[in-house]
Amino acid sequence: MSDEINSSSPNNSKLYAGLAIGLIAVVLVAARQFNQTENGSETTPTNQVMETGQQAAEGDRALEMVTLASYQDGVYDVIGEYMSPGGAEQIAVKVALQDGVITEASVETQAVRPNSVKFQNIFAENYQEQVIGKSIDQLKLDKVAGSSLTPKGFNDALEKIKAQAQTS
Amino acid sequence: MQQTKFSFEAIGTTWQIDIFEELNQAKRVKLLREISELIELFERSYSRFQSDSLVSQMAKQAGRYNLPADAKPLLDFYKAMNQLSKGIFTPCIGQMLVEAGYDANYSLAQKSPLTSPFPFEKLAYTNDSISLPKPVLLDFGAAGKGYLLDLIVVFLEREKHPYFCLDAGGDIFYQGQKGQKLKVGLENPANLEQVLGILELEQGSLCSSAGNRRKWNNFHHIINPQTKSSPTKVLATWVKTPQAMLADGLATALFLIEPEILESKYHFDYLIVYNDYTTRQSTGFKAKLFN
C-alpha cells in the first residue's frame, strides 16, 4: 500500500482517515436499511453507532471500535453515492462485520470524472487499517519487543520535574 | 529443555539472557561474570553517561585518541549511515542532545539554543585511533546497544554456547534450536500492558524504537540535527535483521529517513507505526497486527 501522501503530509492522511470513517458509517446506515428491507426487521435504525467518550475524542482512530449493536454478521457490499462539484459520483465500500465490530473494510473507486477519479484513488490508496493494542495477559508470548525500558535515572528526573511544576 | 537464565541491570536497562542449555553453578557464575565484564568495558568506551568514559574524555579535549579493538565496525556503520542520510544520522548529535536537556544528569531542561553538530566526516579514524580537531561529544545511542548485543553473540558462540536469547530492554537477539521460533509481542508504546501485534522470530535480531518513552518538553531521545526538533510523525518502529547493530540503528533511522532510502543500502524488514496508528510494514516483516 502506498504511503507517499501519508508520509509527506500527516494532516491529509488524517483527513482521509476521517473521511473513511464517515463514509463507512454512511454506508453502514445504507447497509442497514438494505438489510432491513430484506428481512423486514423493525428495529429502530437510529443511534446504532456508539462510541465511548475517549474514542469519540479521537474520532479518526475509532474505526475498529465502532460497535453496531443490531447488525448481523456478514460482509456488506455497498455503493456509496455523493455529490461532487461536477455532479453525482459513486464509490464502492465493502465491510465485514463480526459481533457488531467492523473486522475488515475496503474501498473501490467508481468515479467517472477525472478529478473525482483522482481524489478517490488518493483516498483508496491512503485508506489504511489502524492498529490497536491487545492486552498482554490475553496472549501467550515468549518476549515483548519495545523501545528500551526507560532508564531509571530518566524516570526519576521526570518525576522530580513534575513535582517542581506542581509546587511552583 | 533445561535453560540457564540471567537477569540483571546494565546500561540503564533490564537485561534477560537465556542460554538454552543446562550449566552447572560454576559455569553459570563464570559466564555471567564474563558477560558483565564485556558490558562494562563497552560502557567505559562508548557511554556518554559515564564521566570517565572514552567519549566523555573526547568531549573535553581535542586530539588523537586510541580506540578499542571493536570500535571500527561501529564507526563504519555510523559513517555509512551519515552519508546515506546526508548528515541527519550522526554520532555527533551528542552535544545537541545535551543542549536539549538529555544529559548525563537527566536535567531534561533545554540549556541553550541547539547548535548544529560537528560534521562527522571531519573526524578521521583508523583501526586503532581517532583524531578530533576540536572536542566532540559522540552519542552511540542509535546503534550502540545493538552492537553490544552483537559482541555478546560473538562471545557466546566462541565459548560454544550456540543457542540463546538476548533481551536488552526489549531489543532482542535470538538464536534458537532448529525450528524453534520465538513468539514476540510488539509493545504498544502508548500502553505497556498491550501489544500491537505478534511476530514469530526464526532467528536474528529484532530491535525497536519509540519516541514517546524518553520524552520531555518538545523533545524525545531522537533529534533531527537539521530541523533541530524531535520527529513526531512516527510513533514507533521495529526492525528485523540478522545483525543487531543494523536492527537497532535502522529502527532509530526510520524516525528520520524514509525506508526507501535505507533499503537502497541495507537489507532489512521493518514495521512503522505512525502517530495516527496507521502502519507500514515491509513484505518480509510478517507480523500479525491487531486491527
Short mmCIF file of C-alpha atoms in Angstrom, two decimals:
data_model
loop_
_atom_site.label_atom_id
_atom_site.label_comp_id
_atom_site.label_asym_id
_atom_site.label_seq_id
_atom_site.Cartn_x
_atom_site.Cartn_y
_atom_site.Cartn_z
CA MET A 1 0.00 0.00 0.00
CA SER A 2 1.38 3.40 -0.91
CA ASP A 3 2.39 5.76 1.81
CA GLU A 4 3.63 8.58 -0.33
CA ILE A 5 0.95 11.04 0.64
CA ASN A 6 0.57 9.73 4.12
CA SER A 7 4.21 10.18 4.92
CA SER A 8 4.65 13.59 3.41
CA SER A 9 1.55 15.17 4.87
CA PRO A 10 0.15 13.58 8.00
CA ASN A 11 -2.67 16.10 8.16
CA ASN A 12 -4.01 14.88 4.87
CA SER A 13 -3.87 11.28 5.95
CA LYS A 14 -5.91 12.18 8.99
CA LEU A 15 -8.41 13.84 6.76
CA TYR A 16 -8.64 10.71 4.65
CA ALA A 17 -8.94 8.53 7.71
CA GLY A 18 -11.74 10.76 8.95
CA LEU A 19 -13.35 10.56 5.55
CA ALA A 20 -13.07 6.80 5.68
CA ILE A 21 -14.90 6.64 8.98
CA GLY A 22 -17.55 8.99 7.71
CA LEU A 23 -18.05 7.05 4.52
CA ILE A 24 -18.17 3.71 6.23
CA ALA A 25 -20.65 4.99 8.75
CA VAL A 26 -22.81 6.28 5.91
CA VAL A 27 -22.51 3.03 4.06
CA LEU A 28 -23.42 1.07 7.13
CA VAL A 29 -26.57 3.08 7.53
CA ALA A 30 -27.31 2.25 3.92
CA ALA A 31 -26.41 -1.37 4.52
CA ARG A 32 -28.67 -1.49 7.48
CA GLN A 33 -31.62 -0.13 5.57
CA PHE A 34 -30.86 -2.56 2.79
CA ASN A 35 -30.67 -5.37 5.29
CA GLN A 36 -33.89 -4.32 6.90
CA THR A 37 -35.85 -4.26 3.71
CA GLU A 38 -34.54 -7.72 3.04
CA ASN A 39 -35.59 -9.32 6.26
CA GLY A 40 -38.34 -6.91 7.18
CA SER A 41 -36.90 -6.20 10.62
CA GLU A 42 -38.46 -3.36 12.59
CA THR A 43 -35.60 -2.35 14.89
CA THR A 44 -35.05 1.37 15.18
CA PRO A 45 -32.31 2.46 12.84
CA THR A 46 -31.09 5.41 14.90
CA ASN A 47 -28.32 5.52 17.43
CA GLN A 48 -26.69 2.36 16.24
CA VAL A 49 -23.20 3.79 16.01
CA MET A 50 -21.89 4.04 19.53
CA GLU A 51 -18.57 5.32 20.64
CA THR A 52 -17.10 5.70 24.06
CA GLY A 53 -16.05 9.15 25.21
CA GLN A 54 -12.38 8.53 24.60
CA GLN A 55 -12.97 7.07 21.19
CA ALA A 56 -15.18 9.96 20.23
CA ALA A 57 -12.43 12.33 21.29
CA GLU A 58 -10.08 10.54 18.96
CA GLY A 59 -12.63 10.35 16.22
CA ASP A 60 -10.39 9.26 13.41
CA ARG A 61 -8.98 6.36 15.39
CA ALA A 62 -12.30 4.90 16.19
CA LEU A 63 -12.95 2.78 13.12
CA GLU A 64 -12.24 -0.55 14.71
CA MET A 65 -14.12 0.39 17.84
CA VAL A 66 -17.35 1.43 16.23
CA THR A 67 -19.88 -1.03 17.51
CA LEU A 68 -23.06 -1.68 15.66
CA ALA A 69 -25.27 -3.33 18.15
CA SER A 70 -28.01 -4.64 15.92
CA TYR A 71 -26.29 -5.68 12.71
CA GLN A 72 -25.99 -9.24 11.60
CA ASP A 73 -22.55 -10.71 11.00
CA GLY A 74 -21.53 -10.84 7.39
CA VAL A 75 -19.99 -8.94 4.52
CA TYR A 76 -21.78 -5.82 3.34
CA ASP A 77 -21.01 -4.65 -0.15
CA VAL A 78 -22.48 -1.25 -0.84
CA ILE A 79 -22.24 1.57 -3.33
CA GLY A 80 -22.00 4.99 -1.71
CA GLU A 81 -23.25 7.99 -3.66
CA TYR A 82 -22.18 11.55 -3.15
CA MET A 83 -22.35 14.86 -4.97
CA SER A 84 -19.03 16.13 -6.30
CA PRO A 85 -18.70 19.72 -7.61
CA GLY A 86 -19.11 18.19 -11.08
CA GLY A 87 -22.11 16.04 -10.27
CA ALA A 88 -23.05 12.69 -8.72
CA GLU A 89 -20.29 10.14 -8.14
CA GLN A 90 -20.15 6.70 -6.63
CA ILE A 91 -17.70 4.77 -4.51
CA ALA A 92 -17.93 1.09 -3.59
CA VAL A 93 -17.28 0.12 0.02
CA LYS A 94 -17.11 -3.37 1.41
CA VAL A 95 -17.17 -4.02 5.15
CA ALA A 96 -17.13 -7.24 7.12
CA LEU A 97 -18.98 -7.27 10.43
CA GLN A 98 -18.49 -9.67 13.27
CA ASP A 99 -20.23 -9.34 16.62
CA GLY A 100 -21.08 -5.77 15.79
CA VAL A 101 -17.46 -4.81 15.03
CA ILE A 102 -16.01 -3.98 11.63
CA THR A 103 -13.30 -6.55 11.08
CA GLU A 104 -12.41 -5.62 7.52
CA ALA A 105 -13.08 -2.71 5.22
CA SER A 106 -12.03 -1.92 1.68
CA VAL A 107 -12.95 0.67 -0.91
CA GLU A 108 -13.10 0.54 -4.67
CA THR A 109 -13.16 3.66 -6.77
CA GLN A 110 -16.01 4.06 -9.25
CA ALA A 111 -15.71 7.71 -10.20
CA VAL A 112 -16.09 8.88 -13.80
CA ARG A 113 -14.86 12.50 -13.68
CA PRO A 114 -11.07 12.91 -13.84
CA ASN A 115 -10.93 14.94 -10.63
CA SER A 116 -13.15 12.51 -8.78
CA VAL A 117 -11.09 9.57 -10.07
CA LYS A 118 -8.01 11.31 -8.75
CA PHE A 119 -9.48 12.00 -5.33
CA GLN A 120 -10.99 8.55 -4.98
CA ASN A 121 -7.66 6.99 -5.89
CA ILE A 122 -5.88 9.10 -3.30
CA PHE A 123 -8.49 8.05 -0.79
CA ALA A 124 -8.29 4.36 -1.71
CA GLU A 125 -4.52 4.34 -1.55
CA ASN A 126 -4.39 6.08 1.77
CA TYR A 127 -7.22 4.38 3.48
CA GLN A 128 -5.31 2.20 5.90
CA GLU A 129 -6.37 0.00 8.67
CA GLN A 130 -5.23 1.19 12.04
CA VAL A 131 -3.63 -1.00 14.62
CA ILE A 132 -4.97 -1.37 18.11
CA GLY A 133 -3.44 -2.79 21.24
CA LYS A 134 -4.32 -6.11 22.78
CA SER A 135 -3.71 -6.87 26.43
CA ILE A 136 -0.54 -8.88 27.00
CA ASP A 137 -2.39 -11.03 29.56
CA GLN A 138 -4.60 -12.45 26.83
CA LEU A 139 -1.66 -13.67 24.76
CA LYS A 140 0.95 -16.34 25.18
CA LEU A 141 4.24 -14.66 24.33
CA ASP A 142 7.90 -15.57 24.70
CA LYS A 143 9.08 -11.95 24.61
CA VAL A 144 7.94 -8.38 24.15
CA ALA A 145 9.93 -6.16 21.80
CA GLY A 146 9.63 -2.50 22.58
CA SER A 147 11.58 0.65 22.94
CA SER A 148 14.17 0.08 25.60
CA LEU A 149 12.84 0.27 29.09
CA THR A 150 13.18 3.87 30.12
CA PRO A 151 16.40 4.33 32.06
CA LYS A 152 15.69 4.67 35.73
CA GLY A 153 17.54 7.98 36.03
CA PHE A 154 15.37 9.39 33.31
CA ASN A 155 12.17 8.39 35.08
CA ASP A 156 13.36 9.80 38.40
CA ALA A 157 14.23 13.09 36.73
CA LEU A 158 10.80 13.31 35.11
CA GLU A 159 9.11 12.71 38.45
CA LYS A 160 11.21 15.45 40.04
CA ILE A 161 10.33 17.93 37.32
CA LYS A 162 6.63 17.12 37.66
CA ALA A 163 6.81 17.67 41.43
CA GLN A 164 8.55 21.02 40.91
CA ALA A 165 5.91 22.10 38.42
CA GLN A 166 3.20 21.37 40.99
CA THR A 167 4.80 23.30 43.85
CA SER A 168 5.91 26.37 41.91
CA MET B 1 14.60 -28.36 27.82
CA GLN B 2 16.85 -27.02 30.56
CA GLN B 3 17.69 -23.36 30.38
CA THR B 4 20.07 -21.03 32.08
CA LYS B 5 18.61 -17.62 32.80
CA PHE B 6 20.42 -14.43 33.74
CA SER B 7 18.63 -11.24 34.68
CA PHE B 8 20.41 -8.01 35.56
CA GLU B 9 20.51 -4.23 35.15
CA ALA B 10 23.08 -2.66 32.84
CA ILE B 11 23.46 0.39 30.56
CA GLY B 12 20.31 1.83 32.08
CA THR B 13 18.03 -1.04 31.25
CA THR B 14 16.96 -4.53 32.31
CA TRP B 15 18.64 -7.47 30.65
CA GLN B 16 17.40 -11.02 30.32
CA ILE B 17 19.79 -13.56 28.87
CA ASP B 18 18.58 -17.11 28.29
CA ILE B 19 21.07 -19.81 27.33
CA PHE B 20 19.26 -22.87 26.02
CA GLU B 21 21.32 -25.48 27.82
CA GLU B 22 21.93 -26.69 31.33
CA LEU B 23 25.01 -25.26 33.02
CA ASN B 24 26.42 -26.10 36.43
CA GLN B 25 26.79 -23.45 39.09
CA ALA B 26 30.48 -22.76 38.41
CA LYS B 27 29.92 -22.32 34.68
CA ARG B 28 26.93 -20.07 35.26
CA VAL B 29 28.89 -17.80 37.57
CA LYS B 30 31.81 -17.61 35.16
CA LEU B 31 29.60 -16.90 32.15
CA LEU B 32 27.64 -14.14 33.88
CA ARG B 33 30.88 -12.55 35.09
CA GLU B 34 32.37 -12.57 31.60
CA ILE B 35 29.25 -11.09 30.03
CA SER B 36 29.13 -8.37 32.72
CA GLU B 37 32.76 -7.51 32.07
CA LEU B 38 32.09 -7.24 28.37
CA ILE B 39 29.22 -4.82 29.02
CA GLU B 40 31.28 -2.74 31.48
CA LEU B 41 34.13 -2.49 29.02
CA PHE B 42 31.71 -1.33 26.35
CA GLU B 43 30.30 1.38 28.63
CA ARG B 44 33.75 2.62 29.57
CA SER B 45 34.38 3.28 25.90
CA TYR B 46 31.06 4.34 24.41
CA SER B 47 28.75 5.66 27.13
CA ARG B 48 28.36 9.42 27.38
CA PHE B 49 26.58 8.84 30.70
CA GLN B 50 29.87 7.84 32.37
CA SER B 51 32.04 10.84 33.21
CA ASP B 52 35.33 8.96 32.72
CA SER B 53 34.41 7.07 29.55
CA LEU B 54 36.37 7.48 26.34
CA VAL B 55 33.60 9.51 24.69
CA SER B 56 33.35 11.77 27.75
CA GLN B 57 37.09 12.45 27.53
CA MET B 58 36.78 13.17 23.82
CA ALA B 59 34.13 15.78 24.62
CA LYS B 60 36.59 17.69 26.80
CA GLN B 61 39.68 17.94 24.65
CA ALA B 62 40.72 17.82 21.01
CA GLY B 63 43.47 15.42 19.97
CA ARG B 64 44.22 11.88 18.98
CA TYR B 65 42.64 9.05 20.99
CA ASN B 66 43.35 5.33 20.98
CA LEU B 67 40.29 3.29 20.06
CA PRO B 68 39.32 -0.12 21.43
CA ALA B 69 39.65 -3.04 19.02
CA ASP B 70 35.88 -3.22 18.45
CA ALA B 71 35.38 0.48 17.56
CA LYS B 72 35.84 0.43 13.81
CA PRO B 73 32.75 -1.57 12.74
CA LEU B 74 30.57 0.74 14.85
CA LEU B 75 32.17 3.89 13.44
CA ASP B 76 31.96 2.46 9.91
CA PHE B 77 28.22 1.88 10.32
CA TYR B 78 27.68 5.46 11.54
CA LYS B 79 29.81 6.74 8.67
CA ALA B 80 27.79 4.83 6.07
CA MET B 81 24.50 5.96 7.62
CA ASN B 82 25.77 9.52 7.83
CA GLN B 83 26.46 9.54 4.11
CA LEU B 84 23.17 7.83 3.25
CA SER B 85 21.17 10.32 5.33
CA LYS B 86 23.15 13.36 4.15
CA GLY B 87 24.26 14.10 7.69
CA ILE B 88 20.98 13.58 9.56
CA PHE B 89 22.11 10.34 11.20
CA THR B 90 25.25 11.21 13.11
CA PRO B 91 27.01 10.26 16.37
CA CYS B 92 27.99 13.93 16.69
CA ILE B 93 24.40 14.58 17.84
CA GLY B 94 25.61 14.17 21.45
CA GLN B 95 26.12 17.89 22.07
CA MET B 96 22.68 18.73 20.70
CA LEU B 97 21.03 16.11 22.92
CA VAL B 98 22.77 17.64 25.93
CA GLU B 99 21.71 21.17 24.94
CA ALA B 100 18.14 19.94 24.63
CA GLY B 101 18.35 18.52 28.15
CA TYR B 102 19.23 14.85 27.61
CA ASP B 103 22.48 14.99 29.57
CA ALA B 104 24.26 12.63 31.93
CA ASN B 105 22.30 14.12 34.87
CA TYR B 106 18.98 13.93 33.02
CA SER B 107 18.29 17.61 33.64
CA LEU B 108 15.60 17.46 30.92
CA ALA B 109 15.61 21.21 30.51
CA GLN B 110 16.90 22.96 27.44
CA LYS B 111 20.13 24.77 28.32
CA SER B 112 20.78 26.83 25.22
CA PRO B 113 19.78 27.19 21.60
CA LEU B 114 20.66 23.98 19.77
CA THR B 115 23.90 24.21 17.81
CA SER B 116 24.46 22.20 14.66
CA PRO B 117 26.60 19.10 15.20
CA PHE B 118 30.24 18.92 14.17
CA PRO B 119 30.42 17.29 10.70
CA PHE B 120 31.15 13.62 11.27
CA GLU B 121 33.14 13.32 8.02
CA LYS B 122 35.76 15.64 9.52
CA LEU B 123 36.63 13.05 12.17
CA ALA B 124 39.45 10.89 10.81
CA TYR B 125 39.76 7.42 12.31
CA THR B 126 41.70 4.22 11.66
CA ASN B 127 41.50 0.73 13.17
CA ASP B 128 43.06 1.91 16.41
CA SER B 129 42.77 5.68 16.71
CA ILE B 130 40.60 8.73 16.05
CA SER B 131 41.63 12.37 15.64
CA LEU B 132 39.48 15.24 16.82
CA PRO B 133 40.21 18.76 15.54
CA LYS B 134 38.02 20.03 18.42
CA PRO B 135 36.21 18.43 21.37
CA VAL B 136 33.18 16.45 20.17
CA LEU B 137 30.61 14.60 22.26
CA LEU B 138 29.80 11.37 20.44
CA ASP B 139 26.49 9.64 21.15
CA PHE B 140 26.12 5.99 20.18
CA GLY B 141 22.54 5.76 21.42
CA ALA B 142 21.17 4.81 18.00
CA ALA B 143 23.16 1.64 17.32
CA GLY B 144 25.43 1.11 20.33
CA LYS B 145 23.19 -1.25 22.25
CA GLY B 146 22.64 -3.36 19.14
CA TYR B 147 26.39 -3.52 18.58
CA LEU B 148 26.86 -4.62 22.18
CA LEU B 149 24.35 -7.44 21.55
CA ASP B 150 26.39 -8.49 18.50
CA LEU B 151 29.58 -8.55 20.60
CA ILE B 152 27.89 -10.78 23.19
CA VAL B 153 26.70 -13.08 20.37
CA VAL B 154 30.28 -13.44 19.11
CA PHE B 155 31.47 -14.15 22.65
CA LEU B 156 28.81 -16.81 23.32
CA GLU B 157 29.49 -18.59 20.04
CA ARG B 158 33.21 -18.55 20.71
CA GLU B 159 32.52 -20.11 24.12
CA LYS B 160 30.48 -22.85 22.41
CA HIS B 161 27.04 -21.71 23.50
CA PRO B 162 25.17 -21.82 20.19
CA TYR B 163 21.55 -21.35 21.33
CA PHE B 164 20.39 -18.32 23.28
CA CYS B 165 18.10 -15.32 23.50
CA LEU B 166 19.45 -11.91 24.48
CA ASP B 167 16.94 -9.27 25.54
CA ALA B 168 18.30 -5.84 26.42
CA GLY B 169 15.22 -3.90 27.49
CA GLY B 170 13.15 -5.04 24.52
CA ASP B 171 15.90 -5.19 21.91
CA ILE B 172 16.34 -8.84 21.07
CA PHE B 173 18.82 -11.23 19.51
CA TYR B 174 17.60 -14.79 19.19
CA GLN B 175 19.30 -17.96 18.06
CA GLY B 176 17.15 -20.99 18.80
CA GLN B 177 17.47 -24.64 18.00
CA LYS B 178 16.25 -25.63 14.56
CA GLY B 179 12.60 -24.86 14.02
CA GLN B 180 12.16 -23.20 17.43
CA LYS B 181 10.61 -19.82 16.83
CA LEU B 182 10.35 -17.03 19.36
CA LYS B 183 6.88 -15.54 19.69
CA VAL B 184 7.43 -11.84 20.23
CA GLY B 185 4.78 -9.28 21.12
CA LEU B 186 5.22 -5.80 19.65
CA GLU B 187 4.79 -3.41 22.55
CA ASN B 188 2.19 -0.67 22.29
CA PRO B 189 4.30 2.41 23.14
CA ALA B 190 1.22 4.20 24.45
CA ASN B 191 0.22 1.36 26.77
CA LEU B 192 2.87 -1.02 28.01
CA GLU B 193 0.28 -3.56 29.11
CA GLN B 194 -0.59 -4.06 25.47
CA VAL B 195 0.98 -5.30 22.27
CA LEU B 196 0.01 -4.16 18.77
CA GLY B 197 0.82 -7.46 17.12
CA ILE B 198 2.89 -10.61 17.21
CA LEU B 199 6.00 -11.55 15.25
CA GLU B 200 7.41 -15.05 15.11
CA LEU B 201 11.16 -14.61 15.07
CA GLU B 202 13.05 -17.52 13.49
CA GLN B 203 16.44 -16.11 14.32
CA GLY B 204 18.40 -12.88 14.30
CA SER B 205 17.67 -9.55 15.85
CA LEU B 206 14.51 -7.54 16.43
CA CYS B 207 15.05 -4.02 17.73
CA SER B 208 12.59 -1.25 18.40
CA SER B 209 12.49 2.46 18.92
CA ALA B 210 9.65 4.59 20.26
CA GLY B 211 9.51 8.35 20.57
CA ASN B 212 7.10 8.69 23.43
CA ARG B 213 9.09 6.89 26.09
CA ARG B 214 12.12 9.05 26.77
CA LYS B 215 10.27 12.28 26.26
CA TRP B 216 10.49 15.75 27.81
CA ASN B 217 9.13 19.15 26.77
CA ASN B 218 9.13 19.17 22.95
CA PHE B 219 11.89 16.58 22.65
CA HIS B 220 12.42 12.86 22.81
CA HIS B 221 15.68 10.90 22.57
CA ILE B 222 15.87 11.27 18.79
CA ILE B 223 16.59 14.75 17.43
CA ASN B 224 16.94 15.66 13.77
CA PRO B 225 20.04 17.90 13.59
CA GLN B 226 18.70 19.73 10.53
CA THR B 227 15.26 20.66 11.87
CA LYS B 228 16.60 20.75 15.48
CA SER B 229 13.45 19.01 16.62
CA SER B 230 12.28 15.51 17.51
CA PRO B 231 10.30 13.74 14.79
CA THR B 232 6.59 13.41 15.62
CA LYS B 233 5.13 11.62 12.61
CA VAL B 234 6.46 8.21 13.61
CA LEU B 235 5.32 6.72 16.90
CA ALA B 236 7.36 3.50 16.95
CA THR B 237 9.49 1.31 14.70
CA TRP B 238 10.67 -2.29 14.67
CA VAL B 239 13.47 -3.65 12.51
CA LYS B 240 14.40 -7.29 11.91
CA THR B 241 17.87 -8.15 10.58
CA PRO B 242 20.48 -10.87 11.19
CA GLN B 243 22.68 -8.24 12.90
CA ALA B 244 21.58 -6.33 15.99
CA MET B 245 23.65 -3.20 15.28
CA LEU B 246 21.81 -2.81 12.00
CA ALA B 247 18.41 -3.53 13.55
CA ASP B 248 18.99 -1.05 16.37
CA GLY B 249 20.42 1.70 14.14
CA LEU B 250 17.82 1.34 11.42
CA ALA B 251 14.97 1.38 13.96
CA THR B 252 16.19 4.82 15.02
CA ALA B 253 16.89 5.90 11.43
CA LEU B 254 13.28 5.17 10.38
CA PHE B 255 12.25 8.14 12.56
CA LEU B 256 14.42 10.41 10.43
CA ILE B 257 14.67 8.88 6.96
CA GLU B 258 12.20 7.26 4.57
CA PRO B 259 12.57 3.46 4.39
CA GLU B 260 13.24 3.51 0.62
CA ILE B 261 16.48 5.42 1.18
CA LEU B 262 17.66 2.95 3.81
CA GLU B 263 16.61 0.00 1.64
CA SER B 264 18.89 1.26 -1.13
CA LYS B 265 21.84 0.18 1.03
CA TYR B 266 20.62 -2.33 3.62
CA HIS B 267 18.55 -5.50 3.59
CA PHE B 268 16.11 -5.38 6.48
CA ASP B 269 12.49 -5.84 7.39
CA TYR B 270 10.51 -3.28 9.29
CA LEU B 271 7.26 -2.12 10.79
CA ILE B 272 6.47 1.56 11.29
CA VAL B 273 3.54 2.72 13.42
CA TYR B 274 2.63 6.31 12.68
CA ASN B 275 1.16 8.71 15.21
CA ASP B 276 -2.37 8.07 13.89
CA TYR B 277 -1.84 4.33 14.43
CA THR B 278 -1.70 3.55 10.76
CA THR B 279 1.13 1.21 9.90
CA ARG B 280 3.57 0.32 7.21
CA GLN B 281 5.38 -2.99 7.15
CA SER B 282 7.83 -4.48 4.68
CA THR B 283 6.69 -7.67 2.97
CA GLY B 284 9.22 -9.77 4.85
CA PHE B 285 8.32 -8.50 8.32
CA LYS B 286 5.22 -10.69 8.51
CA ALA B 287 3.87 -9.58 11.86
CA LYS B 288 0.29 -10.37 12.73
CA LEU B 289 -1.15 -6.99 13.68
CA PHE B 290 -4.34 -6.40 15.62
CA ASN B 291 -6.79 -4.17 13.84
#
